[in-house]
Tab-separated table of N, CA and C in Angstrom:
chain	number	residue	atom	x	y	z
A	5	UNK	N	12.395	33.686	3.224
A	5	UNK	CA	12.878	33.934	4.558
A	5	UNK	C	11.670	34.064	5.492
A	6	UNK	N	11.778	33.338	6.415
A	6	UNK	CA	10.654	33.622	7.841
A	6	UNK	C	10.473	35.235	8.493
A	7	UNK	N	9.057	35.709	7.843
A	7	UNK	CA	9.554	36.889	8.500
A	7	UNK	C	8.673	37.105	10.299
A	8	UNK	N	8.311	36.163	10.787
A	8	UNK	CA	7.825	36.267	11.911
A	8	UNK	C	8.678	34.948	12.373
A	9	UNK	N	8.713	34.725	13.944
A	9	UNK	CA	8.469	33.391	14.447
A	9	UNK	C	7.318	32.510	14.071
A	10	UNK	N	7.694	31.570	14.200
A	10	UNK	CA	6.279	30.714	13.729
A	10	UNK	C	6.811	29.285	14.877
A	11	UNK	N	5.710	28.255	14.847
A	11	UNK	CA	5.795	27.417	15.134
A	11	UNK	C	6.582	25.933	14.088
A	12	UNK	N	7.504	25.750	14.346
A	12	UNK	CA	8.230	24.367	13.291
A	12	UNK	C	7.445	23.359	13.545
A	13	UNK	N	6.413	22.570	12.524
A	13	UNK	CA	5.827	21.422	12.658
A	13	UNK	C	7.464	20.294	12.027
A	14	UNK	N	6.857	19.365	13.306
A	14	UNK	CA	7.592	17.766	12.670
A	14	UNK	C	7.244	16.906	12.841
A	15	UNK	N	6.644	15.515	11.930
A	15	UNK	CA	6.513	14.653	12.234
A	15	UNK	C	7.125	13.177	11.476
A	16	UNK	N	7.045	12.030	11.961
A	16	UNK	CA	7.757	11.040	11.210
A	16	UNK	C	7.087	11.124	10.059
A	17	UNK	N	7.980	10.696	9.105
A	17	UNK	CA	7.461	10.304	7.180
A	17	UNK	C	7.048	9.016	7.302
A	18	UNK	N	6.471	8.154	7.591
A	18	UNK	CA	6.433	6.544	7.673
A	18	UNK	C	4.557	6.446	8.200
A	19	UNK	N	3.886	7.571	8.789
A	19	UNK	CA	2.698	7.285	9.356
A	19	UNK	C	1.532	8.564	8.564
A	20	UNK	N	0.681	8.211	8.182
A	20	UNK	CA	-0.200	8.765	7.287
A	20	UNK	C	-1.971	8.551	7.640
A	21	UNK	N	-2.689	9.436	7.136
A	21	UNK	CA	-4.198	8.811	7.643
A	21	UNK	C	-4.590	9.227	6.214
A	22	UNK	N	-5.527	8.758	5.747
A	22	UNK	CA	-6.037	9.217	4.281
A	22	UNK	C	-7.176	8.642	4.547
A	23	UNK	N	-8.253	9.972	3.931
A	23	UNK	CA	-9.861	9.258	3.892
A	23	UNK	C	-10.570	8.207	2.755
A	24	UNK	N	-11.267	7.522	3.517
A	24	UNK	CA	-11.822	6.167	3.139
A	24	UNK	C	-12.544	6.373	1.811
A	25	UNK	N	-12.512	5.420	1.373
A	25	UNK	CA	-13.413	5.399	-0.176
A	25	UNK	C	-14.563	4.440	0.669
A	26	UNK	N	-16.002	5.543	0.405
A	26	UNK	CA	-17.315	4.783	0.852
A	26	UNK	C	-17.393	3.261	0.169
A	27	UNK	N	-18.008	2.451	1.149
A	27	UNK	CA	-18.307	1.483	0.973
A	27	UNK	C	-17.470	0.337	0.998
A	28	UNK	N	-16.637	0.816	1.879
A	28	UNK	CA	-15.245	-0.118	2.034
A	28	UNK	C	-14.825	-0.765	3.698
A	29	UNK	N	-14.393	-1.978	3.879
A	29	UNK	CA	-13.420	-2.137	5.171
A	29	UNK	C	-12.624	-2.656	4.309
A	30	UNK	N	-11.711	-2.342	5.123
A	30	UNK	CA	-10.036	-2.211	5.680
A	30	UNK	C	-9.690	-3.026	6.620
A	31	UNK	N	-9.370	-4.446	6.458
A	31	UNK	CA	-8.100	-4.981	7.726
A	31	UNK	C	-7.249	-4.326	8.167
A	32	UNK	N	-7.120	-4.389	9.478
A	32	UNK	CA	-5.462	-4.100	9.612
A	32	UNK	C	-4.956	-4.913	9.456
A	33	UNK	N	-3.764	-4.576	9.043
A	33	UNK	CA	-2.356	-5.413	8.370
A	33	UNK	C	-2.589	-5.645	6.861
A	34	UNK	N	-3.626	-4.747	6.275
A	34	UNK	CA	-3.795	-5.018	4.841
A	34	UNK	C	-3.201	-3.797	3.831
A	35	UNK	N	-3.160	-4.763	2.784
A	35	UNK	CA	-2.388	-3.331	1.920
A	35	UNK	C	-3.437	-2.403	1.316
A	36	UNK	N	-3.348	-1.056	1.520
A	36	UNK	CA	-3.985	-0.353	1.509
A	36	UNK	C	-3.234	0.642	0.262
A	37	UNK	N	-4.699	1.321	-0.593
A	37	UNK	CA	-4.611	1.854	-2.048
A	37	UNK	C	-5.059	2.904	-2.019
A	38	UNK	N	-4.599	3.765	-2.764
A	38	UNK	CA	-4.872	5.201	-2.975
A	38	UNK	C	-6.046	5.088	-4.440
A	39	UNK	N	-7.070	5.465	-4.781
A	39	UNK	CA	-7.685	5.638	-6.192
A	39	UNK	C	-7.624	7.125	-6.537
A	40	UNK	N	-7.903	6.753	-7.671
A	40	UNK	CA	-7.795	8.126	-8.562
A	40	UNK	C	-7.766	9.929	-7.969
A	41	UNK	N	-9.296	9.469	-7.148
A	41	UNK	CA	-9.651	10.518	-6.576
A	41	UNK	C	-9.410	11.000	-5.244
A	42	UNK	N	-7.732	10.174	-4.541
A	42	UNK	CA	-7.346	9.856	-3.293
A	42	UNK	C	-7.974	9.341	-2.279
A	43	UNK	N	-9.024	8.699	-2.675
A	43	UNK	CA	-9.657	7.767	-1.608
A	43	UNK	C	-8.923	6.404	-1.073
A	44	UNK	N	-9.102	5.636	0.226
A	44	UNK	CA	-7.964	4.591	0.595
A	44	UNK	C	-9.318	3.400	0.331
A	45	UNK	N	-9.008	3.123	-0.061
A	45	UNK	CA	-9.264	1.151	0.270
A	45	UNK	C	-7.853	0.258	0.157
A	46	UNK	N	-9.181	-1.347	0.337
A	46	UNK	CA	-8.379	-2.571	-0.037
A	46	UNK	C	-7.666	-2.796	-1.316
A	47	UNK	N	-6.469	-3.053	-1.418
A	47	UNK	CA	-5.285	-3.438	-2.634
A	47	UNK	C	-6.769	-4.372	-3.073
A	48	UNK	N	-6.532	-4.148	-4.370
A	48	UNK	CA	-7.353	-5.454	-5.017
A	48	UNK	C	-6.335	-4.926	-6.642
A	49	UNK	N	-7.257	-6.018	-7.769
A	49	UNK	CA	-6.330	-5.703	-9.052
A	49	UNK	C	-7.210	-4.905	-9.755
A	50	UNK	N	-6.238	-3.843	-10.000
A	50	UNK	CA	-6.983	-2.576	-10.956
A	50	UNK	C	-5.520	-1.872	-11.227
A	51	UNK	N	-5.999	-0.769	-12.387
A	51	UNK	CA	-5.022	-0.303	-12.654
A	51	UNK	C	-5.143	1.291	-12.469
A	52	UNK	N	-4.034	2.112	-12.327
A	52	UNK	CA	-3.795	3.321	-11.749
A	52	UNK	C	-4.180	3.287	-10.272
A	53	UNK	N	-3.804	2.153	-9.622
A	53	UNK	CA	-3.960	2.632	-8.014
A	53	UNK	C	-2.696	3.322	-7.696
A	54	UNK	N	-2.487	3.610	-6.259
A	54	UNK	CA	-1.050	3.681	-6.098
A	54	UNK	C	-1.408	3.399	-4.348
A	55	UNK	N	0.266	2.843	-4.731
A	55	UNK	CA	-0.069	1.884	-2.604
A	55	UNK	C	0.045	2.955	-1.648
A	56	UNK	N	-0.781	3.110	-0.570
A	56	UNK	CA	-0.809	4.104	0.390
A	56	UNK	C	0.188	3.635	1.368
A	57	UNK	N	0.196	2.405	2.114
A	57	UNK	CA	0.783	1.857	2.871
A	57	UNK	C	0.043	0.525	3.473
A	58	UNK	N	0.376	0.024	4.636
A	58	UNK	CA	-0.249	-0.964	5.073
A	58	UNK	C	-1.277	-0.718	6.620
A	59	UNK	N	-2.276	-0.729	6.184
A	59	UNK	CA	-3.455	-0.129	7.257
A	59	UNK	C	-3.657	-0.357	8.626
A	60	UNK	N	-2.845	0.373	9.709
A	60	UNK	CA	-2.412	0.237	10.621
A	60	UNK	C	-3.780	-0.239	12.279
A	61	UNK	N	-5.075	0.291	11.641
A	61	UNK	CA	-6.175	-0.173	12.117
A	61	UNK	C	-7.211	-0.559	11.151
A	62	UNK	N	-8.092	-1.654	11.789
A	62	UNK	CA	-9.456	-1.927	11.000
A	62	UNK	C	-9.864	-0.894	10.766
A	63	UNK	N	-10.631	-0.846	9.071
A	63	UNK	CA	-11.565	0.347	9.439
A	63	UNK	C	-12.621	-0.126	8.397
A	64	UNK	N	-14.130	0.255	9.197
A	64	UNK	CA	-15.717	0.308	8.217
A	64	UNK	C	-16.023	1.685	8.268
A	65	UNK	N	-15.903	1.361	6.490
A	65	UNK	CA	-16.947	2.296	5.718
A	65	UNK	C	-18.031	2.037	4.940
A	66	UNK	N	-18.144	0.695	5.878
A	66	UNK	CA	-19.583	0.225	4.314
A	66	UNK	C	-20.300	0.499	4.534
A	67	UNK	N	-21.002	1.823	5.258
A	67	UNK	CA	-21.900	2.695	5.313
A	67	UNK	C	-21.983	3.944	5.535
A	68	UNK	N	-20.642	4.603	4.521
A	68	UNK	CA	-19.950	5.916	4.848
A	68	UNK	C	-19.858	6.040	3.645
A	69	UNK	N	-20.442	7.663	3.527
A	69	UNK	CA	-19.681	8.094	2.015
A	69	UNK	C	-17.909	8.519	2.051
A	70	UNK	N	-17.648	8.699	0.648
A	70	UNK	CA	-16.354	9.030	0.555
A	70	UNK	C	-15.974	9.905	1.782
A	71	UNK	N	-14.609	9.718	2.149
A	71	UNK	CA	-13.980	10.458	3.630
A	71	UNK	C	-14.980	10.904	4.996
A	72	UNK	N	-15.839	9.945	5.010
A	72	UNK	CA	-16.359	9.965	6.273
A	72	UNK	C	-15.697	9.542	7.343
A	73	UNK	N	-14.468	8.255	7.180
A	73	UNK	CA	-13.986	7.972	8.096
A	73	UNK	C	-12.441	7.862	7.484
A	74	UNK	N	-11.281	7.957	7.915
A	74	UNK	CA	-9.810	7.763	7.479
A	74	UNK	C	-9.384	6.154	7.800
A	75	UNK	N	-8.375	6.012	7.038
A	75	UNK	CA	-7.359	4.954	7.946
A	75	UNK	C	-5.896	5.232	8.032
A	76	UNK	N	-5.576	4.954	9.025
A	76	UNK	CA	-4.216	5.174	9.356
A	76	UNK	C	-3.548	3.863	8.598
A	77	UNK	N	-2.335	4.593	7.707
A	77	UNK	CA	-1.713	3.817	7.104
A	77	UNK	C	-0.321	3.595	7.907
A	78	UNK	N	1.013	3.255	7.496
A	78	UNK	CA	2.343	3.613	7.579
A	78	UNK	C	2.791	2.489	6.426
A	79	UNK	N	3.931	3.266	5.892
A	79	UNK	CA	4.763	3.046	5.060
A	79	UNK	C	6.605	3.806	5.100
A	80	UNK	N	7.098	3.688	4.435
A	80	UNK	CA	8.258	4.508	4.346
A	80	UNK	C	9.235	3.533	3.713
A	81	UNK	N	10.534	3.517	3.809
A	81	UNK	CA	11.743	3.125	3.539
A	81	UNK	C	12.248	1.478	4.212
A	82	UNK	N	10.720	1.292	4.923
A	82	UNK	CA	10.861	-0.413	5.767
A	82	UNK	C	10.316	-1.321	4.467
A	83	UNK	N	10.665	-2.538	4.355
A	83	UNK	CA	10.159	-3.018	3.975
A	83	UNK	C	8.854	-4.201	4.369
A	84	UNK	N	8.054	-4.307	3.474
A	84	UNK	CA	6.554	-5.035	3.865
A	84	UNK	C	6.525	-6.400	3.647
A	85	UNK	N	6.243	-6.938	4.165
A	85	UNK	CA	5.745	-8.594	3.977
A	85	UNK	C	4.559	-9.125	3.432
A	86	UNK	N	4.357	-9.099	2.447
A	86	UNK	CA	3.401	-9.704	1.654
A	86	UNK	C	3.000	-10.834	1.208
A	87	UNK	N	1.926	-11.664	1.108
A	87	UNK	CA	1.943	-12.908	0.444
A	87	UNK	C	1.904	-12.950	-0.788
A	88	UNK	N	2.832	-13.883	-1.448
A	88	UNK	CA	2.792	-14.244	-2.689
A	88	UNK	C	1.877	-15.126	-3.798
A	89	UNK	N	1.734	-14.415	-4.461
A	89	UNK	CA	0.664	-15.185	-5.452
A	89	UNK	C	0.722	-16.245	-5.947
A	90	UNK	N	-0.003	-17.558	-6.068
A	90	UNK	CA	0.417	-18.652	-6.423
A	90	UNK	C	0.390	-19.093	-7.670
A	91	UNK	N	-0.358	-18.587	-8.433
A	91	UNK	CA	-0.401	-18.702	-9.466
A	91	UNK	C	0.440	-17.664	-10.567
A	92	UNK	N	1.235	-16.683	-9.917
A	92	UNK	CA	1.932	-16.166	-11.049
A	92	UNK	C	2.750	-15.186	-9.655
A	93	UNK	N	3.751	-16.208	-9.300
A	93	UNK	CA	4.521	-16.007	-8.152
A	93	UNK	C	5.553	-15.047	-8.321
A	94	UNK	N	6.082	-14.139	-7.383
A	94	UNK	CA	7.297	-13.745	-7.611
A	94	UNK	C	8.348	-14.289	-7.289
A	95	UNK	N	9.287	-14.759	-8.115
A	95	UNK	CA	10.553	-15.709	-7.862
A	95	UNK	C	11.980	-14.907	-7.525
A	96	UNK	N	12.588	-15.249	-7.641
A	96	UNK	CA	14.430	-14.690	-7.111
A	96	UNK	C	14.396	-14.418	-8.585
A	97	UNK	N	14.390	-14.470	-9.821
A	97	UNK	CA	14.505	-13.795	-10.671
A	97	UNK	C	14.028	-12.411	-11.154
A	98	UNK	N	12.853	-12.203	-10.116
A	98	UNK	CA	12.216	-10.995	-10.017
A	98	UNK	C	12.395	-9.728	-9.084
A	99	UNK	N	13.595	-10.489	-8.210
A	99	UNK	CA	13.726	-9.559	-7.289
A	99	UNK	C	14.791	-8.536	-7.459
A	100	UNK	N	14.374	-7.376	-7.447
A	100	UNK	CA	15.113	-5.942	-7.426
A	100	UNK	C	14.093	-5.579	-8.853
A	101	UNK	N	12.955	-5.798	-8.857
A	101	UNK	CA	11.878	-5.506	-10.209
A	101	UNK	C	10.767	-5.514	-9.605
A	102	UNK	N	10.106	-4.392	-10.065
A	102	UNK	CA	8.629	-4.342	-9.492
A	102	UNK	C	7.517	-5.141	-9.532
A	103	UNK	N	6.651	-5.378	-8.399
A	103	UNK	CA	5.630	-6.807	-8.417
A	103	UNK	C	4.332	-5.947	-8.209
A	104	UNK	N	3.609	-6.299	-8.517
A	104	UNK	CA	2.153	-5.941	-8.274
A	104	UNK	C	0.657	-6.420	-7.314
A	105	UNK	N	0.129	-5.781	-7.428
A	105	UNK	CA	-0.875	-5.900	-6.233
A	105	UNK	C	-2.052	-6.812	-6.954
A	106	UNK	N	-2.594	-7.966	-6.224
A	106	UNK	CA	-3.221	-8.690	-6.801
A	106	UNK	C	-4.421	-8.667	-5.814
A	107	UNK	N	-4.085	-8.376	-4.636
A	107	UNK	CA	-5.276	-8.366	-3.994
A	107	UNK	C	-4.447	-7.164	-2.328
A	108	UNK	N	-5.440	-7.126	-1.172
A	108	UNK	CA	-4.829	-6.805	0.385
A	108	UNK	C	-3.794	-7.215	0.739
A	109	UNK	N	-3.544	-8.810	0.587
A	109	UNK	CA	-2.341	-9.440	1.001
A	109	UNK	C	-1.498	-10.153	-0.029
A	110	UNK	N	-1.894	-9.727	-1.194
A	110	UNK	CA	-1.331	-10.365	-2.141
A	110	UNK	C	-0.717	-9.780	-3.278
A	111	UNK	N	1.250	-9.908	-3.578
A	111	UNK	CA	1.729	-9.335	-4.874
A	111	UNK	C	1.985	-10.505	-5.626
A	112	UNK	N	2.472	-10.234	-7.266
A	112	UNK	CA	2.342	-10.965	-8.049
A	112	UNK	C	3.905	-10.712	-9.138
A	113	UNK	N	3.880	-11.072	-9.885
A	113	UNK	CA	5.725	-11.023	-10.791
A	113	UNK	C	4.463	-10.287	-12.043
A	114	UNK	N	3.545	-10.318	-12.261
A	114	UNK	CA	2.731	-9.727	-13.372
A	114	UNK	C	1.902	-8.861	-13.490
A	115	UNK	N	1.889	-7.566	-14.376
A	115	UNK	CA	1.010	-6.450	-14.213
A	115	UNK	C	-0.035	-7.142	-15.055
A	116	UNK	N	0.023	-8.199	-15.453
A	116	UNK	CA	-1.413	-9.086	-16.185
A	116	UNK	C	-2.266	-8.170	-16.986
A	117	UNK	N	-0.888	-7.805	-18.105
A	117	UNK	CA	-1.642	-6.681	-19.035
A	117	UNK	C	-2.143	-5.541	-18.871
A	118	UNK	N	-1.466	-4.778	-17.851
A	118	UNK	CA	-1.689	-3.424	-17.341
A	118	UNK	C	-2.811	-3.505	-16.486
A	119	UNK	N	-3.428	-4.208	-16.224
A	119	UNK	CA	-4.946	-4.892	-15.213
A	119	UNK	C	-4.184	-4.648	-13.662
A	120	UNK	N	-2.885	-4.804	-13.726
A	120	UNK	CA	-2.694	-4.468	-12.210
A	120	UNK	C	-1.958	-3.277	-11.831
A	121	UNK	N	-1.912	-2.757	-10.811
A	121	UNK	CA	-1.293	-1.786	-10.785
A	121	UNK	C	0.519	-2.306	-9.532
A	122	UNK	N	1.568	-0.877	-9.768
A	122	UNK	CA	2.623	-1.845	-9.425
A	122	UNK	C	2.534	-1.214	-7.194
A	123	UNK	N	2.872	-2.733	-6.783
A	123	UNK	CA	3.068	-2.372	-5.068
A	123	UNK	C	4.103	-1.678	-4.995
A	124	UNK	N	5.690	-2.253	-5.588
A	124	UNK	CA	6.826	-1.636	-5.351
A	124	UNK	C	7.887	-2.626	-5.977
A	125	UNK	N	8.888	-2.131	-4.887
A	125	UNK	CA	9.958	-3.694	-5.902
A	125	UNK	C	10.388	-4.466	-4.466
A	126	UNK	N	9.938	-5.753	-5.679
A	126	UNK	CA	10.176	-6.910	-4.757
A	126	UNK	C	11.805	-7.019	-4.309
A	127	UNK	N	12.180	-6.707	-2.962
A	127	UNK	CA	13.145	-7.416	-2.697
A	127	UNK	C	14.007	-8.123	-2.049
A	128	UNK	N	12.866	-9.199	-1.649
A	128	UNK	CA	13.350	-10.605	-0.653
A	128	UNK	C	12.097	-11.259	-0.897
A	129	UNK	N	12.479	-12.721	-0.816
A	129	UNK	CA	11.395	-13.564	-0.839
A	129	UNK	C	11.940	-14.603	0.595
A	130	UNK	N	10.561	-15.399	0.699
A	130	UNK	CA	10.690	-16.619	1.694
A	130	UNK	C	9.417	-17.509	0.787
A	131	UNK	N	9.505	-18.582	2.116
A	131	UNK	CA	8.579	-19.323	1.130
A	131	UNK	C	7.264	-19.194	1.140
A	132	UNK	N	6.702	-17.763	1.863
A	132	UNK	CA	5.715	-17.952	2.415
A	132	UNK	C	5.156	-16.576	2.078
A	133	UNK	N	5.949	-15.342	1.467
A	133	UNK	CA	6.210	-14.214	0.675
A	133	UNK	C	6.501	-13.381	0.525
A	134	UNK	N	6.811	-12.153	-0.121
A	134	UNK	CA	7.539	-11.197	-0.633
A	134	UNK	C	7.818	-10.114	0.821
A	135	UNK	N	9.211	-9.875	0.250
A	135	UNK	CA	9.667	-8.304	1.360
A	135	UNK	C	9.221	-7.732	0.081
A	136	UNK	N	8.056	-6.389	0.371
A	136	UNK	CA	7.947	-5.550	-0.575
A	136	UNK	C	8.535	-3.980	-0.397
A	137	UNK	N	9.288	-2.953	-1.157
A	137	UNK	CA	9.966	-1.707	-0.303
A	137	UNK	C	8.665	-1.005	-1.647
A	138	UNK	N	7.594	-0.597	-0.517
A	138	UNK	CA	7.114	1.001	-1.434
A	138	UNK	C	7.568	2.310	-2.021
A	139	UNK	N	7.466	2.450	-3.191
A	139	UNK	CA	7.926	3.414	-4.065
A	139	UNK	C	6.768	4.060	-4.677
């Protein structure tokens, strides 16, 4: 129970800032990764990342140690547009199943032997690539 007044914080669930892993830029409009030690970079293929969201401004850190500088992410319950991998594509058979991060702009239908880690689940394609919904 509240035993004073206080001030009620609120803000939207969909917009986030998380500090930079040194030695990194960040596009905006790129998919952006959480590592081990909650630092954000670029989606690339590794395993145990987890997706932060999609990086709402450029950002350089390639001359910043860890959390010298943040990036503003957003994510939530929208779904993302991603390009699809060409060489080990996600198809309509894959969709409502989780796809993985192969690179910033790129998911894949394969965790390529646990080497990748998962974006979310794929679910819509075009021909040009994936609606991804983060989980």
């Amino acid at each position: 129970m509240v035993q004073h007044s206080r001030k009620a914080s609120r803000r939207t669930g969909d917009q986030f800032a998380h500090p930079a892993k040194g030695d990194v830029y960040m596009r905006r409009g790129g998919l952006c990764v959480l590592d081990a030690a909650g630092f954000a970079q670029p989606g690339h293929e590794a395993a145990n990342l987890t997706v932060a969201g999609i990086a709402q401004e450029t950002t350089d850190n390639r001359n910043g140690a860890d959390g010298a500088v943040s990036v503003p992410v957003v994510r939530g319950k929208d779904l993302h547009f991603i390009g699809n991998d060409s060489t080990d594509p996600v198809t309509r058979e894959h969709l409502n199943k989780p796809c993985y991060i192969v690179d910033d702009e790129t998911v894949s239908s394969s965790h390529k032997g646990n080497a990748r880690s998962s974006a979310g689940m794929a679910r819509d394609l075009t021909g040009s690539g994936v609606w991804v919904e983060f989980i």
